[in-house]
mmCIF file of C-alpha atoms in Angstrom:
data_model
loop_
_atom_site.group_PDB
_atom_site.id
_atom_site.type_symbol
_atom_site.label_atom_id
_atom_site.label_comp_id
_atom_site.label_asym_id
_atom_site.label_seq_id
_atom_site.Cartn_x
_atom_site.Cartn_y
_atom_site.Cartn_z
ATOM 1 C CA GLY A 118 0.000 0.000 0.000
ATOM 2 C CA GLN A 119 0.908 3.664 0.116
ATOM 3 C CA GLN A 120 4.003 4.419 2.177
ATOM 4 C CA LEU A 121 6.134 7.386 3.007
ATOM 5 C CA ASN A 122 9.831 7.564 2.223
ATOM 6 C CA GLN A 123 11.584 8.455 5.464
ATOM 7 C CA SER A 124 15.296 9.165 5.620
ATOM 8 C CA PRO A 125 17.788 8.565 6.913
ATOM 9 C CA GLN A 126 17.087 5.053 8.173
ATOM 10 C CA SER A 127 19.489 5.579 11.076
ATOM 11 C CA MET A 128 21.768 8.286 12.413
ATOM 12 C CA PHE A 129 24.840 8.110 14.604
ATOM 13 C CA ILE A 130 25.533 11.494 16.140
ATOM 14 C CA GLN A 131 27.492 13.079 18.957
ATOM 15 C CA GLU A 132 25.693 14.584 21.917
ATOM 16 C CA GLY A 133 25.083 18.258 21.266
ATOM 17 C CA GLU A 134 24.812 17.919 17.495
ATOM 18 C CA ASP A 135 21.764 18.955 15.502
ATOM 19 C CA VAL A 136 19.690 16.276 13.774
ATOM 20 C CA SER A 137 17.554 16.460 10.662
ATOM 21 C CA MET A 138 15.276 13.848 9.141
ATOM 22 C CA ASN A 139 12.582 14.018 6.489
ATOM 23 C CA CYS A 140 9.686 12.255 4.859
ATOM 24 C CA THR A 141 8.422 12.460 1.311
ATOM 25 C CA SER A 142 5.317 11.174 -0.383
ATOM 26 C CA SER A 143 4.228 10.739 -3.976
ATOM 27 C CA SER A 144 0.779 12.054 -3.095
ATOM 28 C CA ILE A 145 -0.528 15.115 -1.318
ATOM 29 C CA PHE A 146 -1.150 14.952 2.408
ATOM 30 C CA ASN A 147 -3.245 17.294 4.531
ATOM 31 C CA THR A 148 -1.688 16.301 7.856
ATOM 32 C CA TRP A 149 1.812 15.411 8.975
ATOM 33 C CA LEU A 150 2.552 13.966 12.393
ATOM 34 C CA TRP A 151 5.900 13.204 13.990
ATOM 35 C CA TYR A 152 6.185 10.524 16.687
ATOM 36 C CA LYS A 153 9.024 9.205 18.864
ATOM 37 C CA GLN A 154 9.056 5.622 20.057
ATOM 38 C CA ASP A 155 11.240 4.153 22.766
ATOM 39 C CA PRO A 156 11.862 0.373 22.807
ATOM 40 C CA GLY A 157 8.801 -1.583 23.928
ATOM 41 C CA GLU A 158 6.716 1.571 24.359
ATOM 42 C CA GLY A 159 3.987 3.245 22.358
ATOM 43 C CA PRO A 160 4.750 6.080 19.928
ATOM 44 C CA VAL A 161 4.543 9.509 21.532
ATOM 45 C CA LEU A 162 3.204 12.392 19.467
ATOM 46 C CA LEU A 163 5.791 15.168 19.154
ATOM 47 C CA ILE A 164 4.403 17.603 16.605
ATOM 48 C CA ALA A 165 1.286 17.826 14.432
ATOM 49 C CA LEU A 166 1.195 19.913 11.230
ATOM 50 C CA TYR A 167 -1.980 20.867 9.377
ATOM 51 C CA LYS A 168 -1.099 23.661 6.950
ATOM 52 C CA ALA A 169 1.283 23.752 4.000
ATOM 53 C CA GLY A 170 4.328 25.799 4.926
ATOM 54 C CA GLU A 171 3.568 25.549 8.648
ATOM 55 C CA LEU A 172 6.640 25.585 10.881
ATOM 56 C CA THR A 173 6.049 24.369 14.441
ATOM 57 C CA SER A 174 8.376 23.991 17.398
ATOM 58 C CA ASN A 175 8.185 21.884 20.532
ATOM 59 C CA GLY A 176 11.184 22.687 22.717
ATOM 60 C CA ARG A 177 14.303 21.671 20.807
ATOM 61 C CA LEU A 178 12.211 20.076 18.068
ATOM 62 C CA THR A 179 11.095 21.906 14.933
ATOM 63 C CA ALA A 180 9.010 20.437 12.127
ATOM 64 C CA GLN A 181 7.734 21.862 8.855
ATOM 65 C CA PHE A 182 4.909 20.941 6.503
ATOM 66 C CA GLY A 183 6.314 21.252 2.975
ATOM 67 C CA ILE A 184 4.836 23.771 0.562
ATOM 68 C CA THR A 185 4.111 21.050 -1.994
ATOM 69 C CA ARG A 186 2.184 19.100 0.710
ATOM 70 C CA LYS A 187 4.306 16.078 -0.212
ATOM 71 C CA ASP A 188 7.044 16.341 2.383
ATOM 72 C CA SER A 189 7.930 17.220 5.942
ATOM 73 C CA PHE A 190 11.079 17.477 7.999
ATOM 74 C CA LEU A 191 11.924 17.242 11.675
ATOM 75 C CA ASN A 192 14.939 18.936 13.243
ATOM 76 C CA ILE A 193 16.309 18.323 16.709
ATOM 77 C CA SER A 194 18.755 20.884 18.018
ATOM 78 C CA ALA A 195 21.538 20.220 20.536
ATOM 79 C CA SER A 196 20.768 16.517 20.932
ATOM 80 C CA ILE A 197 20.885 14.932 24.380
ATOM 81 C CA PRO A 198 21.030 11.238 25.397
ATOM 82 C CA SER A 199 17.273 10.970 25.983
ATOM 83 C CA ASP A 200 16.667 11.839 22.307
ATOM 84 C CA VAL A 201 17.708 8.290 21.441
ATOM 85 C CA GLY A 202 14.879 6.307 19.916
ATOM 86 C CA ILE A 203 12.990 5.785 16.680
ATOM 87 C CA TYR A 204 11.280 8.739 15.057
ATOM 88 C CA PHE A 205 8.333 8.099 12.756
ATOM 89 C CA CYS A 206 6.596 10.439 10.397
ATOM 90 C CA ALA A 207 2.943 9.768 9.611
ATOM 91 C CA GLY A 208 0.694 11.466 7.115
ATOM 92 C CA GLN A 209 -2.952 11.552 6.260
ATOM 93 C CA SER A 210 -4.548 12.361 2.930
ATOM 94 C CA TRP A 211 -8.059 13.451 2.129
ATOM 95 C CA ASP A 212 -9.121 10.019 0.908
ATOM 96 C CA SER A 213 -7.627 7.857 3.648
ATOM 97 C CA ASN A 214 -10.516 8.156 6.125
ATOM 98 C CA TYR A 215 -8.271 9.289 9.015
ATOM 99 C CA GLN A 216 -5.898 6.386 8.434
ATOM 100 C CA LEU A 217 -2.288 7.335 8.999
ATOM 101 C CA ILE A 218 0.342 6.370 6.456
ATOM 102 C CA TRP A 219 3.644 5.707 8.218
ATOM 103 C CA GLY A 220 7.273 6.131 7.343
ATOM 104 C CA ALA A 221 9.677 3.302 8.152
ATOM 105 C CA GLY A 222 11.287 5.276 10.970
ATOM 106 C CA THR A 223 14.640 6.926 11.679
ATOM 107 C CA LYS A 224 16.683 5.337 14.434
ATOM 108 C CA LEU A 225 18.683 7.922 16.352
ATOM 109 C CA ILE A 226 21.788 6.697 18.164
ATOM 110 C CA ILE A 227 24.034 8.997 20.162
ATOM 111 C CA LYS A 228 27.693 8.082 20.256
ATOM 112 C CA PRO A 229 29.191 8.164 23.752
ATOM 113 C CA ALA B 775 -3.313 14.181 31.826
ATOM 114 C CA ALA B 776 -5.037 10.852 31.323
ATOM 115 C CA GLY B 777 -3.535 8.603 28.686
ATOM 116 C CA VAL B 778 -4.627 5.546 26.760
ATOM 117 C CA ILE B 779 -4.647 2.447 28.945
ATOM 118 C CA GLN B 780 -4.021 -1.018 27.592
ATOM 119 C CA SER B 781 -4.179 -4.362 29.322
ATOM 120 C CA PRO B 782 -2.527 -6.689 29.733
ATOM 121 C CA ARG B 783 0.951 -5.297 29.075
ATOM 122 C CA HIS B 784 2.349 -8.748 28.362
ATOM 123 C CA LEU B 785 0.600 -11.905 27.211
ATOM 124 C CA ILE B 786 1.959 -15.340 26.425
ATOM 125 C CA LYS B 787 -0.218 -17.804 24.537
ATOM 126 C CA GLU B 788 0.151 -21.143 22.805
ATOM 127 C CA LYS B 789 -0.585 -21.684 19.130
ATOM 128 C CA ARG B 790 -4.283 -22.041 18.341
ATOM 129 C CA GLU B 791 -5.313 -20.346 21.601
ATOM 130 C CA THR B 792 -7.328 -17.161 21.820
ATOM 131 C CA ALA B 793 -6.386 -13.790 23.285
ATOM 132 C CA THR B 794 -8.309 -10.657 24.211
ATOM 133 C CA LEU B 795 -6.621 -7.281 24.421
ATOM 134 C CA LYS B 796 -8.316 -4.332 26.063
ATOM 135 C CA CYS B 797 -8.029 -0.619 25.432
ATOM 136 C CA TYR B 798 -9.379 2.315 27.397
ATOM 137 C CA PRO B 799 -9.145 5.523 25.334
ATOM 138 C CA ILE B 800 -8.462 8.989 26.645
ATOM 139 C CA PRO B 801 -11.689 10.320 28.212
ATOM 140 C CA ARG B 802 -13.903 12.154 25.675
ATOM 141 C CA HIS B 803 -12.045 10.710 22.696
ATOM 142 C CA ASP B 804 -14.498 9.353 20.131
ATOM 143 C CA THR B 805 -12.240 7.172 17.975
ATOM 144 C CA VAL B 806 -10.137 4.126 18.751
ATOM 145 C CA TYR B 807 -7.535 2.554 16.480
ATOM 146 C CA TRP B 808 -5.730 -0.777 16.746
ATOM 147 C CA TYR B 809 -2.241 -1.317 15.366
ATOM 148 C CA GLN B 810 0.155 -4.250 15.132
ATOM 149 C CA GLN B 811 3.888 -3.636 15.183
ATOM 150 C CA GLY B 812 6.469 -6.291 14.425
ATOM 151 C CA PRO B 813 10.170 -5.922 15.335
ATOM 152 C CA GLY B 814 11.812 -3.116 13.390
ATOM 153 C CA GLN B 815 8.592 -2.200 11.600
ATOM 154 C CA ASP B 816 6.269 0.768 11.634
ATOM 155 C CA PRO B 817 2.793 0.294 13.141
ATOM 156 C CA GLN B 818 0.386 -1.516 10.827
ATOM 157 C CA PHE B 819 -3.207 -0.343 11.033
ATOM 158 C CA LEU B 820 -5.723 -3.060 11.850
ATOM 159 C CA ILE B 821 -9.119 -1.497 12.514
ATOM 160 C CA SER B 822 -10.774 1.617 13.915
ATOM 161 C CA PHE B 823 -14.029 2.587 15.588
ATOM 162 C CA TYR B 824 -15.770 5.950 15.628
ATOM 163 C CA GLU B 825 -18.518 6.404 18.189
ATOM 164 C CA LYS B 826 -18.720 2.627 18.723
ATOM 165 C CA MET B 827 -19.147 1.852 15.024
ATOM 166 C CA GLN B 828 -16.417 0.304 12.891
ATOM 167 C CA SER B 829 -15.074 3.149 10.783
ATOM 168 C CA ASP B 830 -12.204 1.635 8.845
ATOM 169 C CA LYS B 831 -10.484 -1.665 8.319
ATOM 170 C CA GLY B 832 -6.851 -2.283 7.531
ATOM 171 C CA SER B 833 -4.801 -5.439 7.398
ATOM 172 C CA ILE B 834 -6.709 -7.266 10.110
ATOM 173 C CA PRO B 835 -6.799 -11.062 9.689
ATOM 174 C CA ASP B 836 -10.192 -12.741 9.590
ATOM 175 C CA ARG B 837 -9.168 -14.553 12.794
ATOM 176 C CA PHE B 838 -9.230 -11.227 14.611
ATOM 177 C CA SER B 839 -12.261 -9.201 15.543
ATOM 178 C CA ALA B 840 -12.783 -6.066 17.567
ATOM 179 C CA GLN B 841 -15.536 -3.991 19.029
ATOM 180 C CA GLN B 842 -16.066 -0.797 20.956
ATOM 181 C CA PHE B 843 -18.421 -0.806 23.904
ATOM 182 C CA SER B 844 -20.861 1.750 25.274
ATOM 183 C CA ASP B 845 -18.221 3.090 27.677
ATOM 184 C CA TYR B 846 -15.894 3.566 24.660
ATOM 185 C CA HIS B 847 -13.404 0.941 25.714
ATOM 186 C CA SER B 848 -12.421 -1.459 22.961
ATOM 187 C CA GLU B 849 -11.367 -5.081 22.801
ATOM 188 C CA LEU B 850 -9.360 -6.902 20.165
ATOM 189 C CA ASN B 851 -10.166 -10.596 20.044
ATOM 190 C CA MET B 852 -7.634 -12.882 18.436
ATOM 191 C CA SER B 853 -8.413 -16.532 17.753
ATOM 192 C CA SER B 854 -6.446 -19.493 16.384
ATOM 193 C CA LEU B 855 -3.225 -17.715 17.265
ATOM 194 C CA GLU B 856 -0.230 -18.312 15.039
ATOM 195 C CA LEU B 857 3.468 -17.828 15.713
ATOM 196 C CA GLY B 858 3.429 -14.871 13.330
ATOM 197 C CA ASP B 859 0.932 -13.047 15.526
ATOM 198 C CA SER B 860 3.690 -12.382 18.061
ATOM 199 C CA ALA B 861 4.055 -8.610 18.059
ATOM 200 C CA LEU B 862 3.345 -5.406 19.934
ATOM 201 C CA TYR B 863 -0.300 -4.381 19.717
ATOM 202 C CA PHE B 864 -1.117 -0.741 20.212
ATOM 203 C CA CYS B 865 -4.339 1.047 20.753
ATOM 204 C CA ALA B 866 -4.587 4.734 19.940
ATOM 205 C CA SER B 867 -7.377 7.217 20.430
ATOM 206 C CA SER B 868 -8.277 10.583 18.972
ATOM 207 C CA LEU B 869 -11.010 13.170 19.084
ATOM 208 C CA VAL B 870 -12.152 13.238 15.476
ATOM 209 C CA GLY B 871 -14.803 15.764 16.388
ATOM 210 C CA ASP B 872 -12.085 18.307 17.251
ATOM 211 C CA ILE B 873 -11.852 20.212 13.967
ATOM 212 C CA GLY B 874 -8.399 21.580 14.663
ATOM 213 C CA ARG B 875 -6.703 18.396 15.909
ATOM 214 C CA TYR B 876 -8.720 15.522 14.543
ATOM 215 C CA ASN B 877 -5.766 13.542 13.268
ATOM 216 C CA GLU B 878 -3.754 13.536 16.467
ATOM 217 C CA GLN B 879 -3.704 9.918 17.532
ATOM 218 C CA PHE B 880 -2.442 9.215 21.040
ATOM 219 C CA PHE B 881 -1.011 5.783 21.643
ATOM 220 C CA GLY B 882 -1.173 3.487 24.630
ATOM 221 C CA PRO B 883 1.848 1.631 26.021
ATOM 222 C CA GLY B 884 1.007 -1.500 24.052
ATOM 223 C CA THR B 885 0.497 -5.189 24.737
ATOM 224 C CA ARG B 886 3.367 -7.498 23.911
ATOM 225 C CA LEU B 887 1.883 -10.764 22.660
ATOM 226 C CA THR B 888 4.119 -13.798 22.458
ATOM 227 C CA VAL B 889 2.758 -16.930 20.784
ATOM 228 C CA LEU B 890 4.685 -20.105 21.561
#
């Protein structure tokens, strides 16, 4: 079925570095959501985006809804150890009846 | 703030047995979703309920069924369990009636099902 292209698949970074990840779709979405999931836990909603061009921050996290409505990015500034986990993007299009289409996830690993 | 509650958190079953997972959505939320997540995978949508009526169906096997009750809690019933059913099962809830935030799905902690 329809899927989002999320990249990178994994990232190895130093503590304090900035992180950037993105998702792209071949079709137009009207909602983008970014989630973080720790091992064995449920995904936690970080940021929700509803308007093309919208730029939203949540602490050190910033996400944008692309102008074309086909992409979104998530930035994390000054990473800290608790940022480790898997980040998922999820989108919803007009014809998906509130179903979320998920990216494959970006695994963030912080080098000691 | 109240979150989505799922029970049990862990469940071990034998092949061909049945299992029932329970979900209690965030109070006032009108929609419940069930997801299955295998190791290293993104959540796979199974089924959803809006105001106690089935609203959408994803990749849910015929061996599984679900319902939402009058108090809005939901149960996922799984029969004739197979080894491949071992996974994390998540319930999420949202307030679809909230025009500004209708797509914000909030997830529970999950039930880890192991089929031996």
